[in-house]
Amino acid sequence: MTQILDGRTLARTCNKAVKVKVESLARPPGLAVVMVGNDPASAVYVKRKGVVADRLGFVHRQIDLPADTSQAKVEEVVRSLNDDDAIDGILVQLPLPKGLDSAAVVDCVSPDKDVDGLTIRSIGYLAQGRQLLAPCTPWGVMKLLALADVNLSGKSAVVIGRSNMVGRPMAMLLEQANCTVTVCHSRTTNLEEVVRRSDVVVAAIGQPKVVQGSWIKPGALVIDVGINRLDDGSLCGDVDTEAASVNAAAITPVPGGVGPMTIAMLMENTYKASCARQGVSAG
């Protein structure tokens, strides 16, 4: 029977552990989320982050800016949070509205407060296997893979998607777990062939059910990072979950898989950043 890698349950466990640790700090961790515009999906996600942060006893601040906010103003807001002693972690909700340079905004975040793990320093440390604050979604994926209780060393893995937020750092983490990693993307011509020979499949390309169930190697571990809304209003991932479950040894549901873990890892990173700034061990 295919194991369902339940992100909701694992996230609750991770959050409970962080909450206990937070109670021993001299001051609570502080998280600031900057949201520009009113993208509906982003608004829902930001709200969830705030709810979890409040539940864990964090100081939580949400800065909402209109979609027509200038590049200079967004960067000014981020720099002001860098100087705010009550804030340990800064997250700029992506994507930003058209016309704004997301990379330039992210580069304004102090590396010490980069709880999304996207600054040049964070990615550089990750590339060297010395990650301090790893990107939240890939790190959450690694925690989900651990639930399958399979030794990843020597396994063949495919990451579908090469974004700076997920695909590229995901490939680094899998390589550091001693997988042999192939990165596929929109220009890949033999996607089906690569997936068929992979022991681990991480789909993060943003296309509904692009990975067919028949492509999945018997016994493979399948992580579906994608979440897509269909014309009928229902949600699905980048993998045809029902069909893939026939061959997969373990698979994440959509929703309820990677999403909750991304938020849980954001909280863990904020706690770690706070400990570093308070000069105490994260334990």
PDB file of N, CA and C in Angstrom, residues 3-91:
ATOM      1  N   GLN A   3       2.354   4.690   0.918  1.00  0.00           N
ATOM      2  CA  GLN A   3       2.386   5.526   2.120  1.00  0.00           C
ATOM      3  C   GLN A   3       2.080   6.970   1.746  1.00  0.00           C
ATOM      4  N   ILE A   4       1.150   7.588   2.458  1.00  0.00           N
ATOM      5  CA  ILE A   4       0.840   8.995   2.252  1.00  0.00           C
ATOM      6  C   ILE A   4       1.713   9.816   3.203  1.00  0.00           C
ATOM      7  N   LEU A   5       2.538  10.671   2.627  1.00  0.00           N
ATOM      8  CA  LEU A   5       3.436  11.507   3.422  1.00  0.00           C
ATOM      9  C   LEU A   5       2.663  12.751   3.859  1.00  0.00           C
ATOM     10  N   ASP A   6       2.102  12.667   5.049  1.00  0.00           N
ATOM     11  CA  ASP A   6       1.147  13.651   5.561  1.00  0.00           C
ATOM     12  C   ASP A   6       1.878  14.888   6.086  1.00  0.00           C
ATOM     13  N   GLY A   7       1.855  15.956   5.301  1.00  0.00           N
ATOM     14  CA  GLY A   7       2.537  17.178   5.707  1.00  0.00           C
ATOM     15  C   GLY A   7       1.855  17.886   6.858  1.00  0.00           C
ATOM     16  N   ARG A   8       0.551  17.773   6.960  1.00  0.00           N
ATOM     17  CA  ARG A   8      -0.161  18.451   8.043  1.00  0.00           C
ATOM     18  C   ARG A   8       0.241  17.900   9.402  1.00  0.00           C
ATOM     19  N   THR A   9       0.284  16.583   9.506  1.00  0.00           N
ATOM     20  CA  THR A   9       0.644  15.959  10.783  1.00  0.00           C
ATOM     21  C   THR A   9       2.099  16.249  11.140  1.00  0.00           C
ATOM     22  N   LEU A  10       2.991  16.125  10.164  1.00  0.00           N
ATOM     23  CA  LEU A  10       4.405  16.392  10.429  1.00  0.00           C
ATOM     24  C   LEU A  10       4.619  17.851  10.795  1.00  0.00           C
ATOM     25  N   ALA A  11       3.919  18.760  10.137  1.00  0.00           N
ATOM     26  CA  ALA A  11       4.056  20.189  10.444  1.00  0.00           C
ATOM     27  C   ALA A  11       3.617  20.471  11.880  1.00  0.00           C
ATOM     28  N   ARG A  12       2.535  19.844  12.314  1.00  0.00           N
ATOM     29  CA  ARG A  12       2.086  20.046  13.694  1.00  0.00           C
ATOM     30  C   ARG A  12       3.153  19.589  14.686  1.00  0.00           C
ATOM     31  N   THR A  13       3.790  18.461  14.376  1.00  0.00           N
ATOM     32  CA  THR A  13       4.856  17.957  15.256  1.00  0.00           C
ATOM     33  C   THR A  13       6.022  18.931  15.305  1.00  0.00           C
ATOM     34  N   CYS A  14       6.431  19.427  14.146  1.00  0.00           N
ATOM     35  CA  CYS A  14       7.546  20.381  14.089  1.00  0.00           C
ATOM     36  C   CYS A  14       7.200  21.668  14.832  1.00  0.00           C
ATOM     37  N   ASN A  15       5.971  22.148  14.635  1.00  0.00           N
ATOM     38  CA  ASN A  15       5.566  23.399  15.281  1.00  0.00           C
ATOM     39  C   ASN A  15       5.502  23.265  16.796  1.00  0.00           C
ATOM     40  N   LYS A  16       5.027  22.116  17.272  1.00  0.00           N
ATOM     41  CA  LYS A  16       4.973  21.896  18.720  1.00  0.00           C
ATOM     42  C   LYS A  16       6.371  21.932  19.320  1.00  0.00           C
ATOM     43  N   ALA A  17       7.332  21.345  18.618  1.00  0.00           N
ATOM     44  CA  ALA A  17       8.713  21.344  19.114  1.00  0.00           C
ATOM     45  C   ALA A  17       9.271  22.759  19.173  1.00  0.00           C
ATOM     46  N   VAL A  18       8.973  23.565  18.164  1.00  0.00           N
ATOM     47  CA  VAL A  18       9.435  24.955  18.158  1.00  0.00           C
ATOM     48  C   VAL A  18       8.773  25.738  19.283  1.00  0.00           C
ATOM     49  N   LYS A  19       7.496  25.538  19.487  1.00  0.00           N
ATOM     50  CA  LYS A  19       6.769  26.274  20.527  1.00  0.00           C
ATOM     51  C   LYS A  19       7.385  26.035  21.904  1.00  0.00           C
ATOM     52  N   VAL A  20       7.754  24.796  22.189  1.00  0.00           N
ATOM     53  CA  VAL A  20       8.385  24.480  23.476  1.00  0.00           C
ATOM     54  C   VAL A  20       9.709  25.218  23.617  1.00  0.00           C
ATOM     55  N   LYS A  21      10.492  25.247  22.552  1.00  0.00           N
ATOM     56  CA  LYS A  21      11.792  25.916  22.593  1.00  0.00           C
ATOM     57  C   LYS A  21      11.643  27.431  22.740  1.00  0.00           C
ATOM     58  N   VAL A  22      10.634  27.988  22.112  1.00  0.00           N
ATOM     59  CA  VAL A  22      10.417  29.437  22.167  1.00  0.00           C
ATOM     60  C   VAL A  22      10.176  29.899  23.597  1.00  0.00           C
ATOM     61  N   GLU A  23       9.518  29.067  24.373  1.00  0.00           N
ATOM     62  CA  GLU A  23       9.184  29.441  25.750  1.00  0.00           C
ATOM     63  C   GLU A  23      10.413  29.667  26.621  1.00  0.00           C
ATOM     64  N   SER A  24      11.567  29.141  26.190  1.00  0.00           N
ATOM     65  CA  SER A  24      12.784  29.308  26.989  1.00  0.00           C
ATOM     66  C   SER A  24      13.605  30.531  26.576  1.00  0.00           C
ATOM     67  N   LEU A  25      13.193  31.218  25.528  1.00  0.00           N
ATOM     68  CA  LEU A  25      13.940  32.387  25.058  1.00  0.00           C
ATOM     69  C   LEU A  25      13.634  33.614  25.912  1.00  0.00           C
ATOM     70  N   ALA A  26      14.601  34.513  25.979  1.00  0.00           N
ATOM     71  CA  ALA A  26      14.415  35.748  26.738  1.00  0.00           C
ATOM     72  C   ALA A  26      13.347  36.634  26.101  1.00  0.00           C
ATOM     73  N   ARG A  27      13.263  36.594  24.794  1.00  0.00           N
ATOM     74  CA  ARG A  27      12.214  37.321  24.080  1.00  0.00           C
ATOM     75  C   ARG A  27      11.738  36.450  22.920  1.00  0.00           C
ATOM     76  N   PRO A  28      10.501  36.636  22.491  1.00  0.00           N
ATOM     77  CA  PRO A  28       9.976  35.780  21.413  1.00  0.00           C
ATOM     78  C   PRO A  28      10.600  36.121  20.064  1.00  0.00           C
ATOM     79  N   PRO A  29      10.691  35.151  19.178  1.00  0.00           N
ATOM     80  CA  PRO A  29      11.156  35.435  17.819  1.00  0.00           C
ATOM     81  C   PRO A  29      10.195  36.395  17.120  1.00  0.00           C
ATOM     82  N   GLY A  30      10.757  37.214  16.242  1.00  0.00           N
ATOM     83  CA  GLY A  30       9.932  38.158  15.496  1.00  0.00           C
ATOM     84  C   GLY A  30       9.999  37.881  14.006  1.00  0.00           C
ATOM     85  N   LEU A  31       8.830  37.762  13.377  1.00  0.00           N
ATOM     86  CA  LEU A  31       8.741  37.481  11.940  1.00  0.00           C
ATOM     87  C   LEU A  31       7.964  38.595  11.252  1.00  0.00           C
ATOM     88  N   ALA A  32       8.533  39.146  10.189  1.00  0.00           N
ATOM     89  CA  ALA A  32       7.839  40.154   9.383  1.00  0.00           C
ATOM     90  C   ALA A  32       7.645  39.613   7.979  1.00  0.00           C
ATOM     91  N   VAL A  33       6.425  39.733   7.471  1.00  0.00           N
ATOM     92  CA  VAL A  33       6.106  39.307   6.114  1.00  0.00           C
ATOM     93  C   VAL A  33       5.688  40.533   5.316  1.00  0.00           C
ATOM     94  N   VAL A  34       6.362  40.742   4.197  1.00  0.00           N
ATOM     95  CA  VAL A  34       6.054  41.870   3.325  1.00  0.00           C
ATOM     96  C   VAL A  34       5.267  41.352   2.137  1.00  0.00           C
ATOM     97  N   MET A  35       4.062  41.874   1.964  1.00  0.00           N
ATOM     98  CA  MET A  35       3.232  41.462   0.833  1.00  0.00           C
ATOM     99  C   MET A  35       2.890  42.682  -0.011  1.00  0.00           C
ATOM    100  N   VAL A  36       3.194  42.583  -1.294  1.00  0.00           N
ATOM    101  CA  VAL A  36       2.925  43.674  -2.225  1.00  0.00           C
ATOM    102  C   VAL A  36       1.810  43.231  -3.172  1.00  0.00           C
ATOM    103  N   GLY A  37       0.730  44.017  -3.227  1.00  0.00           N
ATOM    104  CA  GLY A  37      -0.388  43.648  -4.076  1.00  0.00           C
ATOM    105  C   GLY A  37      -1.381  42.767  -3.348  1.00  0.00           C
ATOM    106  N   ASN A  38      -2.348  42.248  -4.091  1.00  0.00           N
ATOM    107  CA  ASN A  38      -3.435  41.477  -3.482  1.00  0.00           C
ATOM    108  C   ASN A  38      -3.683  40.157  -4.196  1.00  0.00           C
ATOM    109  N   ASP A  39      -2.606  39.482  -4.579  1.00  0.00           N
ATOM    110  CA  ASP A  39      -2.762  38.172  -5.206  1.00  0.00           C
ATOM    111  C   ASP A  39      -3.522  37.243  -4.252  1.00  0.00           C
ATOM    112  N   PRO A  40      -4.642  36.665  -4.669  1.00  0.00           N
ATOM    113  CA  PRO A  40      -5.475  35.863  -3.767  1.00  0.00           C
ATOM    114  C   PRO A  40      -4.742  34.683  -3.146  1.00  0.00           C
ATOM    115  N   ALA A  41      -3.971  33.955  -3.960  1.00  0.00           N
ATOM    116  CA  ALA A  41      -3.256  32.791  -3.427  1.00  0.00           C
ATOM    117  C   ALA A  41      -2.228  33.225  -2.386  1.00  0.00           C
ATOM    118  N   SER A  42      -1.515  34.299  -2.670  1.00  0.00           N
ATOM    119  CA  SER A  42      -0.524  34.806  -1.723  1.00  0.00           C
ATOM    120  C   SER A  42      -1.183  35.268  -0.433  1.00  0.00           C
ATOM    121  N   ALA A  43      -2.359  35.902  -0.557  1.00  0.00           N
ATOM    122  CA  ALA A  43      -3.061  36.399   0.621  1.00  0.00           C
ATOM    123  C   ALA A  43      -3.446  35.261   1.562  1.00  0.00           C
ATOM    124  N   VAL A  44      -3.923  34.160   0.990  1.00  0.00           N
ATOM    125  CA  VAL A  44      -4.289  33.000   1.805  1.00  0.00           C
ATOM    126  C   VAL A  44      -3.058  32.430   2.505  1.00  0.00           C
ATOM    127  N   TYR A  45      -1.975  32.332   1.760  1.00  0.00           N
ATOM    128  CA  TYR A  45      -0.750  31.748   2.297  1.00  0.00           C
ATOM    129  C   TYR A  45      -0.170  32.621   3.409  1.00  0.00           C
ATOM    130  N   VAL A  46      -0.171  33.937   3.195  1.00  0.00           N
ATOM    131  CA  VAL A  46       0.345  34.863   4.206  1.00  0.00           C
ATOM    132  C   VAL A  46      -0.500  34.807   5.474  1.00  0.00           C
ATOM    133  N   LYS A  47      -1.804  34.694   5.306  1.00  0.00           N
ATOM    134  CA  LYS A  47      -2.682  34.594   6.469  1.00  0.00           C
ATOM    135  C   LYS A  47      -2.359  33.356   7.291  1.00  0.00           C
ATOM    136  N   ARG A  48      -2.110  32.232   6.606  1.00  0.00           N
ATOM    137  CA  ARG A  48      -1.772  30.995   7.314  1.00  0.00           C
ATOM    138  C   ARG A  48      -0.468  31.151   8.092  1.00  0.00           C
ATOM    139  N   LYS A  49       0.503  31.816   7.477  1.00  0.00           N
ATOM    140  CA  LYS A  49       1.767  32.049   8.163  1.00  0.00           C
ATOM    141  C   LYS A  49       1.553  32.840   9.440  1.00  0.00           C
ATOM    142  N   GLY A  50       0.709  33.860   9.363  1.00  0.00           N
ATOM    143  CA  GLY A  50       0.427  34.680  10.537  1.00  0.00           C
ATOM    144  C   GLY A  50      -0.253  33.896  11.639  1.00  0.00           C
ATOM    145  N   VAL A  51      -1.192  33.053  11.263  1.00  0.00           N
ATOM    146  CA  VAL A  51      -1.908  32.241  12.255  1.00  0.00           C
ATOM    147  C   VAL A  51      -0.933  31.321  12.995  1.00  0.00           C
ATOM    148  N   VAL A  52      -0.051  30.652  12.248  1.00  0.00           N
ATOM    149  CA  VAL A  52       0.909  29.736  12.871  1.00  0.00           C
ATOM    150  C   VAL A  52       1.894  30.509  13.745  1.00  0.00           C
ATOM    151  N   ALA A  53       2.387  31.635  13.257  1.00  0.00           N
ATOM    152  CA  ALA A  53       3.330  32.436  14.037  1.00  0.00           C
ATOM    153  C   ALA A  53       2.713  32.867  15.360  1.00  0.00           C
ATOM    154  N   ASP A  54       1.474  33.321  15.329  1.00  0.00           N
ATOM    155  CA  ASP A  54       0.796  33.727  16.557  1.00  0.00           C
ATOM    156  C   ASP A  54       0.622  32.545  17.507  1.00  0.00           C
ATOM    157  N   ARG A  55       0.300  31.394  16.936  1.00  0.00           N
ATOM    158  CA  ARG A  55       0.086  30.199  17.756  1.00  0.00           C
ATOM    159  C   ARG A  55       1.361  29.777  18.475  1.00  0.00           C
ATOM    160  N   LEU A  56       2.505  30.018  17.836  1.00  0.00           N
ATOM    161  CA  LEU A  56       3.785  29.622  18.434  1.00  0.00           C
ATOM    162  C   LEU A  56       4.351  30.676  19.362  1.00  0.00           C
ATOM    163  N   GLY A  57       3.665  31.799  19.488  1.00  0.00           N
ATOM    164  CA  GLY A  57       4.128  32.835  20.400  1.00  0.00           C
ATOM    165  C   GLY A  57       5.135  33.794  19.802  1.00  0.00           C
ATOM    166  N   PHE A  58       5.194  33.845  18.480  1.00  0.00           N
ATOM    167  CA  PHE A  58       6.100  34.778  17.810  1.00  0.00           C
ATOM    168  C   PHE A  58       5.511  36.184  17.823  1.00  0.00           C
ATOM    169  N   VAL A  59       6.383  37.170  17.718  1.00  0.00           N
ATOM    170  CA  VAL A  59       5.957  38.504  17.322  1.00  0.00           C
ATOM    171  C   VAL A  59       5.783  38.449  15.812  1.00  0.00           C
ATOM    172  N   HIS A  60       4.601  38.799  15.341  1.00  0.00           N
ATOM    173  CA  HIS A  60       4.330  38.694  13.905  1.00  0.00           C
ATOM    174  C   HIS A  60       3.854  40.039  13.372  1.00  0.00           C
ATOM    175  N   ARG A  61       4.476  40.451  12.285  1.00  0.00           N
ATOM    176  CA  ARG A  61       4.109  41.713  11.674  1.00  0.00           C
ATOM    177  C   ARG A  61       3.904  41.492  10.177  1.00  0.00           C
ATOM    178  N   GLN A  62       2.773  41.936   9.657  1.00  0.00           N
ATOM    179  CA  GLN A  62       2.504  41.846   8.224  1.00  0.00           C
ATOM    180  C   GLN A  62       2.453  43.250   7.644  1.00  0.00           C
ATOM    181  N   ILE A  63       3.271  43.485   6.637  1.00  0.00           N
ATOM    182  CA  ILE A  63       3.319  44.788   5.978  1.00  0.00           C
ATOM    183  C   ILE A  63       2.683  44.633   4.604  1.00  0.00           C
ATOM    184  N   ASP A  64       1.521  45.236   4.423  1.00  0.00           N
ATOM    185  CA  ASP A  64       0.796  45.164   3.156  1.00  0.00           C
ATOM    186  C   ASP A  64       1.030  46.444   2.362  1.00  0.00           C
ATOM    187  N   LEU A  65       1.508  46.284   1.136  1.00  0.00           N
ATOM    188  CA  LEU A  65       1.765  47.415   0.258  1.00  0.00           C
ATOM    189  C   LEU A  65       0.928  47.278  -1.007  1.00  0.00           C
ATOM    190  N   PRO A  66       0.445  48.379  -1.555  1.00  0.00           N
ATOM    191  CA  PRO A  66      -0.351  48.294  -2.790  1.00  0.00           C
ATOM    192  C   PRO A  66       0.478  47.811  -3.968  1.00  0.00           C
ATOM    193  N   ALA A  67      -0.204  47.277  -4.966  1.00  0.00           N
ATOM    194  CA  ALA A  67       0.479  46.687  -6.120  1.00  0.00           C
ATOM    195  C   ALA A  67       1.305  47.706  -6.888  1.00  0.00           C
ATOM    196  N   ASP A  68       0.945  48.983  -6.808  1.00  0.00           N
ATOM    197  CA  ASP A  68       1.679  50.003  -7.549  1.00  0.00           C
ATOM    198  C   ASP A  68       2.817  50.635  -6.741  1.00  0.00           C
ATOM    199  N   THR A  69       3.188  49.985  -5.631  1.00  0.00           N
ATOM    200  CA  THR A  69       4.316  50.473  -4.832  1.00  0.00           C
ATOM    201  C   THR A  69       5.595  50.433  -5.660  1.00  0.00           C
ATOM    202  N   SER A  70       6.405  51.481  -5.550  1.00  0.00           N
ATOM    203  CA  SER A  70       7.632  51.555  -6.337  1.00  0.00           C
ATOM    204  C   SER A  70       8.692  50.597  -5.819  1.00  0.00           C
ATOM    205  N   GLN A  71       9.629  50.270  -6.673  1.00  0.00           N
ATOM    206  CA  GLN A  71      10.764  49.430  -6.301  1.00  0.00           C
ATOM    207  C   GLN A  71      11.505  50.038  -5.105  1.00  0.00           C
ATOM    208  N   ALA A  72      11.737  51.333  -5.163  1.00  0.00           N
ATOM    209  CA  ALA A  72      12.482  52.009  -4.097  1.00  0.00           C
ATOM    210  C   ALA A  72      11.761  51.906  -2.759  1.00  0.00           C
ATOM    211  N   LYS A  73      10.421  52.018  -2.778  1.00  0.00           N
ATOM    212  CA  LYS A  73       9.656  51.950  -1.538  1.00  0.00           C
ATOM    213  C   LYS A  73       9.691  50.550  -0.937  1.00  0.00           C
ATOM    214  N   VAL A  74       9.545  49.542  -1.780  1.00  0.00           N
ATOM    215  CA  VAL A  74       9.603  48.166  -1.267  1.00  0.00           C
ATOM    216  C   VAL A  74      10.960  47.904  -0.629  1.00  0.00           C
ATOM    217  N   GLU A  75      12.013  48.308  -1.305  1.00  0.00           N
ATOM    218  CA  GLU A  75      13.362  48.104  -0.762  1.00  0.00           C
ATOM    219  C   GLU A  75      13.558  48.891   0.528  1.00  0.00           C
ATOM    220  N   GLU A  76      12.972  50.069   0.603  1.00  0.00           N
ATOM    221  CA  GLU A  76      13.069  50.880   1.826  1.00  0.00           C
ATOM    222  C   GLU A  76      12.402  50.169   3.004  1.00  0.00           C
ATOM    223  N   VAL A  77      11.239  49.576   2.740  1.00  0.00           N
ATOM    224  CA  VAL A  77      10.530  48.839   3.795  1.00  0.00           C
ATOM    225  C   VAL A  77      11.372  47.665   4.293  1.00  0.00           C
ATOM    226  N   VAL A  78      11.969  46.927   3.376  1.00  0.00           N
ATOM    227  CA  VAL A  78      12.793  45.776   3.759  1.00  0.00           C
ATOM    228  C   VAL A  78      13.994  46.233   4.588  1.00  0.00           C
ATOM    229  N   ARG A  79      14.641  47.301   4.172  1.00  0.00           N
ATOM    230  CA  ARG A  79      15.811  47.790   4.914  1.00  0.00           C
ATOM    231  C   ARG A  79      15.425  48.274   6.313  1.00  0.00           C
ATOM    232  N   SER A  80      14.232  48.828   6.436  1.00  0.00           N
ATOM    233  CA  SER A  80      13.796  49.271   7.766  1.00  0.00           C
ATOM    234  C   SER A  80      13.597  48.077   8.697  1.00  0.00           C
ATOM    235  N   LEU A  81      13.148  46.956   8.139  1.00  0.00           N
ATOM    236  CA  LEU A  81      12.993  45.745   8.943  1.00  0.00           C
ATOM    237  C   LEU A  81      14.350  45.159   9.321  1.00  0.00           C
ATOM    238  N   ASN A  82      15.337  45.331   8.462  1.00  0.00           N
ATOM    239  CA  ASN A  82      16.703  44.898   8.805  1.00  0.00           C
ATOM    240  C   ASN A  82      17.173  45.573  10.081  1.00  0.00           C
ATOM    241  N   ASP A  83      16.750  46.818  10.287  1.00  0.00           N
ATOM    242  CA  ASP A  83      17.206  47.620  11.428  1.00  0.00           C
ATOM    243  C   ASP A  83      16.309  47.484  12.647  1.00  0.00           C
ATOM    244  N   ASP A  84      15.245  46.698  12.524  1.00  0.00           N
ATOM    245  CA  ASP A  84      14.276  46.551  13.619  1.00  0.00           C
ATOM    246  C   ASP A  84      14.714  45.413  14.543  1.00  0.00           C
ATOM    247  N   ASP A  85      15.097  45.752  15.761  1.00  0.00           N
ATOM    248  CA  ASP A  85      15.618  44.745  16.694  1.00  0.00           C
ATOM    249  C   ASP A  85      14.575  43.712  17.114  1.00  0.00           C
ATOM    250  N   ALA A  86      13.291  44.017  16.962  1.00  0.00           N
ATOM    251  CA  ALA A  86      12.243  43.066  17.354  1.00  0.00           C
ATOM    252  C   ALA A  86      11.995  42.017  16.276  1.00  0.00           C
ATOM    253  N   ILE A  87      12.559  42.234  15.097  1.00  0.00           N
ATOM    254  CA  ILE A  87      12.334  41.327  13.971  1.00  0.00           C
ATOM    255  C   ILE A  87      13.582  40.483  13.713  1.00  0.00           C
ATOM    256  N   ASP A  88      13.409  39.166  13.759  1.00  0.00           N
ATOM    257  CA  ASP A  88      14.512  38.231  13.512  1.00  0.00           C
ATOM    258  C   ASP A  88      14.468  37.650  12.109  1.00  0.00           C
ATOM    259  N   GLY A  89      13.279  37.600  11.527  1.00  0.00           N
ATOM    260  CA  GLY A  89      13.123  37.002  10.213  1.00  0.00           C
ATOM    261  C   GLY A  89      12.283  37.870   9.301  1.00  0.00           C
ATOM    262  N   ILE A  90      12.730  38.005   8.050  1.00  0.00           N
ATOM    263  CA  ILE A  90      12.002  38.792   7.051  1.00  0.00           C
ATOM    264  C   ILE A  90      11.686  37.887   5.870  1.00  0.00           C
ATOM    265  N   LEU A  91      10.430  37.879   5.479  1.00  0.00           N
ATOM    266  CA  LEU A  91      10.025  37.128   4.298  1.00  0.00           C
ATOM    267  C   LEU A  91       9.290  38.069   3.352  1.00  0.00           C
TER     268      LEU A  91
END
